[in-house]
Short mmCIF file of C-alpha atoms in Angstrom, two decimals:
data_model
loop_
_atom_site.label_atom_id
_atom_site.label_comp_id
_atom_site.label_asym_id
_atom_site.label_seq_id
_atom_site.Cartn_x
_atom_site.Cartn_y
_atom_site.Cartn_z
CA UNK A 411 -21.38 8.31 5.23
CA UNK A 412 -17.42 7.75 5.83
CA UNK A 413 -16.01 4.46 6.27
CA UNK A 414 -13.06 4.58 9.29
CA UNK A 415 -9.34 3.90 8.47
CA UNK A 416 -9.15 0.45 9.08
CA UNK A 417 -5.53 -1.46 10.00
CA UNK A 418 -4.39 -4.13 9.14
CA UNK A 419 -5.96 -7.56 10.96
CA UNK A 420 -5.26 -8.60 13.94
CA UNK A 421 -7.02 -11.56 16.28
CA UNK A 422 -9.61 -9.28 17.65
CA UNK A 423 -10.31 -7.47 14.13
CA UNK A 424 -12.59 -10.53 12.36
CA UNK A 425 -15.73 -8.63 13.30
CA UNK A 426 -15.46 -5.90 10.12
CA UNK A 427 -14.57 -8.99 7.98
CA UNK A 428 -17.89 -9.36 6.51
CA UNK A 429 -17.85 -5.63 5.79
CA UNK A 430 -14.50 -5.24 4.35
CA UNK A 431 -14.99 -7.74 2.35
CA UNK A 432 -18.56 -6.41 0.49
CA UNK A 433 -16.47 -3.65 -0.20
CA UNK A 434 -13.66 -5.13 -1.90
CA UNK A 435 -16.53 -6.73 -4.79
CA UNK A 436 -16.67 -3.10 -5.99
CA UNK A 437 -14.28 -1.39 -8.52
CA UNK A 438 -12.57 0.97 -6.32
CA UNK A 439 -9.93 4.20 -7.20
CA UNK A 440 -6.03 3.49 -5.80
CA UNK A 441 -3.50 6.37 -6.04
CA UNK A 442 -1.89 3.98 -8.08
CA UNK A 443 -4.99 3.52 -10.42
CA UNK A 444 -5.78 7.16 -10.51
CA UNK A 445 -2.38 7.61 -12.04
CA UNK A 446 -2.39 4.97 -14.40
CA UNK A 447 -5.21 6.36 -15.81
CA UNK A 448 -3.86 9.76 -15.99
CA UNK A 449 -1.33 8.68 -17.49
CA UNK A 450 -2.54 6.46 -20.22
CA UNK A 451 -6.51 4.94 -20.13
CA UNK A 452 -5.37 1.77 -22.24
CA UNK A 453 -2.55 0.69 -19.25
CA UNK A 454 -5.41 1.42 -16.94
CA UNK A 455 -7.97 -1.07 -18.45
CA UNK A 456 -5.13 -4.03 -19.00
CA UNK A 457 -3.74 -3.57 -15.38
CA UNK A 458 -6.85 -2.75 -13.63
CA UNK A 459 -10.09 -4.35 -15.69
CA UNK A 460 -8.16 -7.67 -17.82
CA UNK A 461 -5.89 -8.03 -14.84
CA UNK A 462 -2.82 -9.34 -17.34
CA UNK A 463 -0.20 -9.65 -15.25
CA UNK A 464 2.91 -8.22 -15.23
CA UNK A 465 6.58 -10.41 -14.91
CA UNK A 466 7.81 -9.77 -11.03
CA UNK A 467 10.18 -6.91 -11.03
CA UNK A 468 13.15 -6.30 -9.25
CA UNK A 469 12.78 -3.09 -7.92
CA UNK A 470 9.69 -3.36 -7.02
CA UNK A 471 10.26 -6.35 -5.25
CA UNK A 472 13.23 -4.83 -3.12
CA UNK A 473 10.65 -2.08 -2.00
CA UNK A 474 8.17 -5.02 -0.95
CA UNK A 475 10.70 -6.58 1.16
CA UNK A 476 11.55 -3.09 2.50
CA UNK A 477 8.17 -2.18 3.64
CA UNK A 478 7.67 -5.89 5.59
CA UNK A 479 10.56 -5.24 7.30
CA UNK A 480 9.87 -1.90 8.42
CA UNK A 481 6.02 -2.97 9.24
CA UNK A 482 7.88 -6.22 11.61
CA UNK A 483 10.66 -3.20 12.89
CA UNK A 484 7.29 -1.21 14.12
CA UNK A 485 5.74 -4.12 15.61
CA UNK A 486 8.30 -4.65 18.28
CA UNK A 487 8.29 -2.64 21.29
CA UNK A 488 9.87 0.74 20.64
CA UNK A 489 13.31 -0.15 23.03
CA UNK A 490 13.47 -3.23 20.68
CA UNK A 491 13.86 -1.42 16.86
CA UNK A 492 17.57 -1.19 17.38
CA UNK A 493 19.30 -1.05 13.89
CA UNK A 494 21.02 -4.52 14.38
CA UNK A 495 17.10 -6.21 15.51
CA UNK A 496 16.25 -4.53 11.80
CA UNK A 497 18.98 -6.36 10.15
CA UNK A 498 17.83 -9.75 11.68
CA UNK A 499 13.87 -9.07 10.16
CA UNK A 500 15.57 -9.24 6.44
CA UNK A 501 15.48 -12.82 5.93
CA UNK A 502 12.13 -13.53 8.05
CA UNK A 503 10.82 -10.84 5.78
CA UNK A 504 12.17 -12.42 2.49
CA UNK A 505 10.24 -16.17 3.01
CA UNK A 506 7.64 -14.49 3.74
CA UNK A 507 6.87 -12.29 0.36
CA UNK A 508 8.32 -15.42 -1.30
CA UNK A 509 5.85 -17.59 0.24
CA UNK A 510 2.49 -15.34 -0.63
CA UNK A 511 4.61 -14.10 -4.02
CA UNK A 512 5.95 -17.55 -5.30
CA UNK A 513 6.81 -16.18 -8.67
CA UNK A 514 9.56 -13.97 -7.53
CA UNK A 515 11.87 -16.96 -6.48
CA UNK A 516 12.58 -16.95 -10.50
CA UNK A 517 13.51 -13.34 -10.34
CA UNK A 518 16.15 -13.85 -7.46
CA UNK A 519 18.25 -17.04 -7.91
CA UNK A 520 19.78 -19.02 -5.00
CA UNK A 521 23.02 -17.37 -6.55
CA UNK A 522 21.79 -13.55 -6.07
CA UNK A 523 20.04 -13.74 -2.97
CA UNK A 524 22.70 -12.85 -1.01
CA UNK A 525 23.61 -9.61 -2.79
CA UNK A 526 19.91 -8.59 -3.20
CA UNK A 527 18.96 -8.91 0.92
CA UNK A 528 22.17 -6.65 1.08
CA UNK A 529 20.38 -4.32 -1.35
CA UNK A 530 17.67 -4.45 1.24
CA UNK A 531 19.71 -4.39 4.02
CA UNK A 532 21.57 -0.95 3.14
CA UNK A 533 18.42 0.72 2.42
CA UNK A 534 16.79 -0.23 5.98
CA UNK A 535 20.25 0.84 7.35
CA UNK A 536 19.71 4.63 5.68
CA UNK A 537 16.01 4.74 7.15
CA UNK A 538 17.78 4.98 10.60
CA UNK A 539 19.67 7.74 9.00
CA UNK A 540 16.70 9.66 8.63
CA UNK A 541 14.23 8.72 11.48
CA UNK A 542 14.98 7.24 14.59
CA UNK A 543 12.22 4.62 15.25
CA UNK A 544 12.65 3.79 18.93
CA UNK A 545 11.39 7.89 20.04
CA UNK A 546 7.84 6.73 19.18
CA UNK A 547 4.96 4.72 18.37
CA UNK A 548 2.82 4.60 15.05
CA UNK A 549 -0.42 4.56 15.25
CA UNK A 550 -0.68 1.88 12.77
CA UNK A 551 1.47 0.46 9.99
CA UNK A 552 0.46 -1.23 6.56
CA UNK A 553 -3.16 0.79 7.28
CA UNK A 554 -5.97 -0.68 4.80
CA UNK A 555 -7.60 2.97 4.20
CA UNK A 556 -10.84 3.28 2.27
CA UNK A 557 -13.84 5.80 2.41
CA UNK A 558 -16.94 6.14 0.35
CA UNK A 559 -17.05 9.99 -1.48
CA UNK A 560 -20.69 11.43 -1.51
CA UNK A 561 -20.97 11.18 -4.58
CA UNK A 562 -20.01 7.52 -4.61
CA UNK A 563 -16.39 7.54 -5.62
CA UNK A 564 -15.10 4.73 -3.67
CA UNK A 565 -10.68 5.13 -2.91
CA UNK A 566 -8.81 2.81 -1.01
CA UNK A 567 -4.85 2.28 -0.52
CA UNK A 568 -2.76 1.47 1.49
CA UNK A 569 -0.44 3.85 4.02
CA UNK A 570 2.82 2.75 5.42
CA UNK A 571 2.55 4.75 8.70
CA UNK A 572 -0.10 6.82 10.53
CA UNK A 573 1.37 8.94 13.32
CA UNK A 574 -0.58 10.63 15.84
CA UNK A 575 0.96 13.48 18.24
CA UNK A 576 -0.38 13.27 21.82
CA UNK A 577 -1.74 16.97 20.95
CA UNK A 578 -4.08 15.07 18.20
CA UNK A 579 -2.09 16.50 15.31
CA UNK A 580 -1.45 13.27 12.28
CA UNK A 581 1.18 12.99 10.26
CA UNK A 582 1.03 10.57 7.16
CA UNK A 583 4.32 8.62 6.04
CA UNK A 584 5.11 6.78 2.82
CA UNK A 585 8.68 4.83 2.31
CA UNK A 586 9.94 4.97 -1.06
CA UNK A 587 13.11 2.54 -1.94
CA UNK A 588 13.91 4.94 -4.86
CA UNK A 589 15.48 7.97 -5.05
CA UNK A 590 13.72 11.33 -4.41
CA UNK A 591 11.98 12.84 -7.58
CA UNK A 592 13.33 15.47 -10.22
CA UNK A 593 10.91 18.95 -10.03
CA UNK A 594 9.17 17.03 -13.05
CA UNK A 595 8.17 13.93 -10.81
CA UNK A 596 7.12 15.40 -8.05
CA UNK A 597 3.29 15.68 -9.56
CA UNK A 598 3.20 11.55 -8.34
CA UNK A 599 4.43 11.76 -5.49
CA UNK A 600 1.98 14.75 -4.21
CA UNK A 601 -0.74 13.10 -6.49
CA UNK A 602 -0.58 10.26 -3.73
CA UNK A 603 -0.02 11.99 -0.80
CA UNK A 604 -2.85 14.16 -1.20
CA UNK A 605 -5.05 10.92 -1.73
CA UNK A 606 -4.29 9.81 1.30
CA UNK A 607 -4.76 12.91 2.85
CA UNK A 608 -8.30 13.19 1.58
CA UNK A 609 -9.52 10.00 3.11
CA UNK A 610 -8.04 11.09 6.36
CA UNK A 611 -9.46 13.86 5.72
CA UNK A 612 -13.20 12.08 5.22
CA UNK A 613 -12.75 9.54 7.66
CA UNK A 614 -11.41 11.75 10.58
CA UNK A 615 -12.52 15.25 9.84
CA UNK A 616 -9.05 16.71 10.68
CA UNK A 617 -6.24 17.96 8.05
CA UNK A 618 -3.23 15.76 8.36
CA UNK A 619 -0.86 18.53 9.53
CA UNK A 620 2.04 16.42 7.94
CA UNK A 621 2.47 14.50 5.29
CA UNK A 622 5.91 12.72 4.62
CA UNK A 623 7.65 10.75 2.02
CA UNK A 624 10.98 8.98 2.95
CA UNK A 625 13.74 7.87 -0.33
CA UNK A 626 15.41 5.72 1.08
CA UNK A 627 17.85 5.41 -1.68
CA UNK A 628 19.05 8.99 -1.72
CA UNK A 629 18.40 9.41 1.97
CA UNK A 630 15.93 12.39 1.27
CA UNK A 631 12.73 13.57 3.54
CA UNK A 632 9.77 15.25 0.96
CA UNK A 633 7.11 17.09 3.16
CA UNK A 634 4.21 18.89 2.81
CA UNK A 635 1.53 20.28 4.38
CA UNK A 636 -2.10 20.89 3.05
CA UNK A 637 -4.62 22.38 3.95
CA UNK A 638 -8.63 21.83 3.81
CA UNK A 639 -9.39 23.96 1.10
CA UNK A 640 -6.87 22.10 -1.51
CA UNK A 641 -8.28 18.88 -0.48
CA UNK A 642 -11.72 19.83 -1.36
CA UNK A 643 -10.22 20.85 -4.85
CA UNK A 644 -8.60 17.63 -5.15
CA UNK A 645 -11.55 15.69 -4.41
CA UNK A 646 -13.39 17.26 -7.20
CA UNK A 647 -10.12 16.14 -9.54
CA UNK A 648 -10.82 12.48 -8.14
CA UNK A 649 -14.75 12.71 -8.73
CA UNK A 650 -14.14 13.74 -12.60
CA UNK A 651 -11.63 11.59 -13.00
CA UNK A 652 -13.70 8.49 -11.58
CA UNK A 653 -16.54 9.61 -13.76
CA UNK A 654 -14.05 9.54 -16.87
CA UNK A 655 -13.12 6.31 -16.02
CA UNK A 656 -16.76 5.03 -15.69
CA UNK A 657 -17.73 6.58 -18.88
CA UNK A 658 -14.40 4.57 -20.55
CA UNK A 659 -15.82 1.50 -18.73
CA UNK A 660 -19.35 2.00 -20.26
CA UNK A 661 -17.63 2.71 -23.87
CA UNK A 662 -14.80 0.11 -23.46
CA UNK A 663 -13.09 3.40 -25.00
CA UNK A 664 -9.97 3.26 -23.34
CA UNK A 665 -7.58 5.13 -25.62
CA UNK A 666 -3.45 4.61 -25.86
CA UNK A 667 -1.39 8.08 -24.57
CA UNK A 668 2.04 7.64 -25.74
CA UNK A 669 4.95 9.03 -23.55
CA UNK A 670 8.59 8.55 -22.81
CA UNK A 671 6.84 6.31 -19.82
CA UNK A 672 6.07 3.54 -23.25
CA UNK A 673 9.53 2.29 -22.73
CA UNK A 674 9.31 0.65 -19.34
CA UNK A 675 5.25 -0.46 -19.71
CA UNK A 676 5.06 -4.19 -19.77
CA UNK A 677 1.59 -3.99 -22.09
CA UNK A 678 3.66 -1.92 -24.59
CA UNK A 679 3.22 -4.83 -27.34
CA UNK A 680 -0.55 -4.92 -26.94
CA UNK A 681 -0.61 -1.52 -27.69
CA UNK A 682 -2.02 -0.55 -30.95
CA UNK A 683 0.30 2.16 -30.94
CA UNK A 684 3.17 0.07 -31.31
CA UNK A 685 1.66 -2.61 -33.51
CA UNK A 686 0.10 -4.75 -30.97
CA UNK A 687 -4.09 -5.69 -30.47
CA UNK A 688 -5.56 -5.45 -26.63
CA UNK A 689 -7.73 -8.52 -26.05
CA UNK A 690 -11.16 -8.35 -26.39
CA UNK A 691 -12.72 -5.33 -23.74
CA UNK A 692 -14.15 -8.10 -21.30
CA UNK A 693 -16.59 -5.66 -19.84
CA UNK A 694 -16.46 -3.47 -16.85
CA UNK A 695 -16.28 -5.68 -13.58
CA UNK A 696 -19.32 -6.54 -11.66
CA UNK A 697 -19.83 -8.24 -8.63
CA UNK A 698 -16.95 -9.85 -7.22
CA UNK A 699 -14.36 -8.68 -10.04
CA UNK A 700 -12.85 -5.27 -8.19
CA UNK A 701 -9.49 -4.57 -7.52
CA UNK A 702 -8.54 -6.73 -4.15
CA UNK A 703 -6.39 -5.02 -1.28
CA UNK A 704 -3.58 -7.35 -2.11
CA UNK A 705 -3.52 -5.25 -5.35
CA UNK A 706 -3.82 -2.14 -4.07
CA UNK A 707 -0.79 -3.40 -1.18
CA UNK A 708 1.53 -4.54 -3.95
CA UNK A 709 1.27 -1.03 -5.99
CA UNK A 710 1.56 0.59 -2.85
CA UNK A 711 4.48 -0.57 -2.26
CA UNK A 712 6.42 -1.32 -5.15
CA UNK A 713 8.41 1.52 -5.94
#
């Protein structure tokens, strides 16, 4: 049976605690694991079964800060999210990924900080360029989604915005800080917005009848609309891939794919293909060892 969308917490959520957490024990499929896999089984196992971390990135981290303050800009009342009441979330929004993230105070000196919360202030500055956030409310922001396939495939993310029309039709958003892709890109960025779409999808039984991504960078809108039939497709594509992953798990046959996309991986020196030596395959994870939401939140995001 379908799990329901869950948001995030609030002070009346605790009851699905206990549930929410027995689900996070088990290995799960994330847009963002999906596509690491896809796109090279080795960078799948380090990232997603060794858990090696990777050193804080810059980008990435802008697009963190980005999404917190548009999450705190949609938690005020809608008369509230004026652009200057955005501006003033920035440095709230800034302790507060460098108080769960600690590690990125070394990647922003005292020195920089100034110029980067500009970088993050110009980019929540062209959002209002493209949407005007006080003409509605989200249904919820930062949305914990996970369902359980029937045939067992577990996939959970994370959406920045659900919106729901008061004729029932849902429309799915995702901020990107980067710029909009090239024909050639566009495969991720669909890739993930049809995930999403598919647990809606399982967990609603309606057909989002939008789905949205908004670069903020380039100040570009990508839509698209699908439709049930091409989600049922793409569910079989998740299922096979899943079961190619669990047969790699079983193995601990997680082959290298070399691309141009070698030059900006962080494992690229444990790569055999470049002279390097994995560690020891520790095993597939049991128990408590799956991929936590925080995980899944942080990929989500950093863009």
């Amino acid at each position: 049976m379908s799990s329901p969308v869950s948001t995030p917490p609030t002070d009346g959520a605790q009851a699905s605690d206990a549930g929410a957490a027995a689900s996070r024990s088990r290995p799960a499929l994330s847009p963002s694991r999906a596509m690491d896999f896809k796109q090279c089984p080795l960078k799948y196992r380090l990232r997603a079964i060794d858990r090696i971390p990777e050193p804080p990135n810059r980008n990435a981290l802008r697009g963190t800060v980005v999404h917190a303050v548009l999450e705190d800009l949609y938690g005020l009342p809608a008369v509230q999210r004026e652009p200057q009441r955005a501006a003033g979330l920035i440095v709230p929004a800034w302790a507060r990924v460098a108080a769960e993230w600690p590690e990125v105070t070394e990647l922003i000196t005292e020195a920089e900080l100034d110029g980067f919360l500009g970088e993050v202030g110009a980019l929540v500055q062209a959002y209002y360029r493209l949407e005007d956030p006080t003409g509605f409310d989200p249904e919820s922001r930062e949305a914990r989604v996970e369902v359980e396939l029937d045939d067992g495939v577990l996939l959970r993310g994370f959406v920045d915005r659900i919106d729901v029309a008061p004729t029932g039709q849902l429309r799915v958003v995702d901020y990107k800080t980067g710029r909009a892709p090239g024909p050639t890109q566009e495969t991720r960025a669909l890739f993930q917005l049809k995930f999403y779409a598919l647990v809606v999808l399982r967990t609603r039984g309606i057909v989002p009848t939008q789905l949205r991504l908004i670069y903020l960078a380039d100040e570009q809108i990508l839509t698209y609309a699908p439709d049930e039939e091409e989600l049922v497709r793409f569910e079989r594509t998740l299922s096979a891939l899943w079961a190619a992953i669990l047969e790699a798990g079983r193995t601990g046959d997680f082959q290298p794919n070399t691309s141009w996309l070698c030059s900006y991986c962080d494992y690229k020196p444990l790569c055999p293909e470049f002279g390097g030596t994995p560690p020891p395959y520790p095993g597939w994870p049991v128990g408590g060892t799956g991929e936590s939401p925080d995980e899944t939140l942080a990929d989500a995001v950093g863009d």
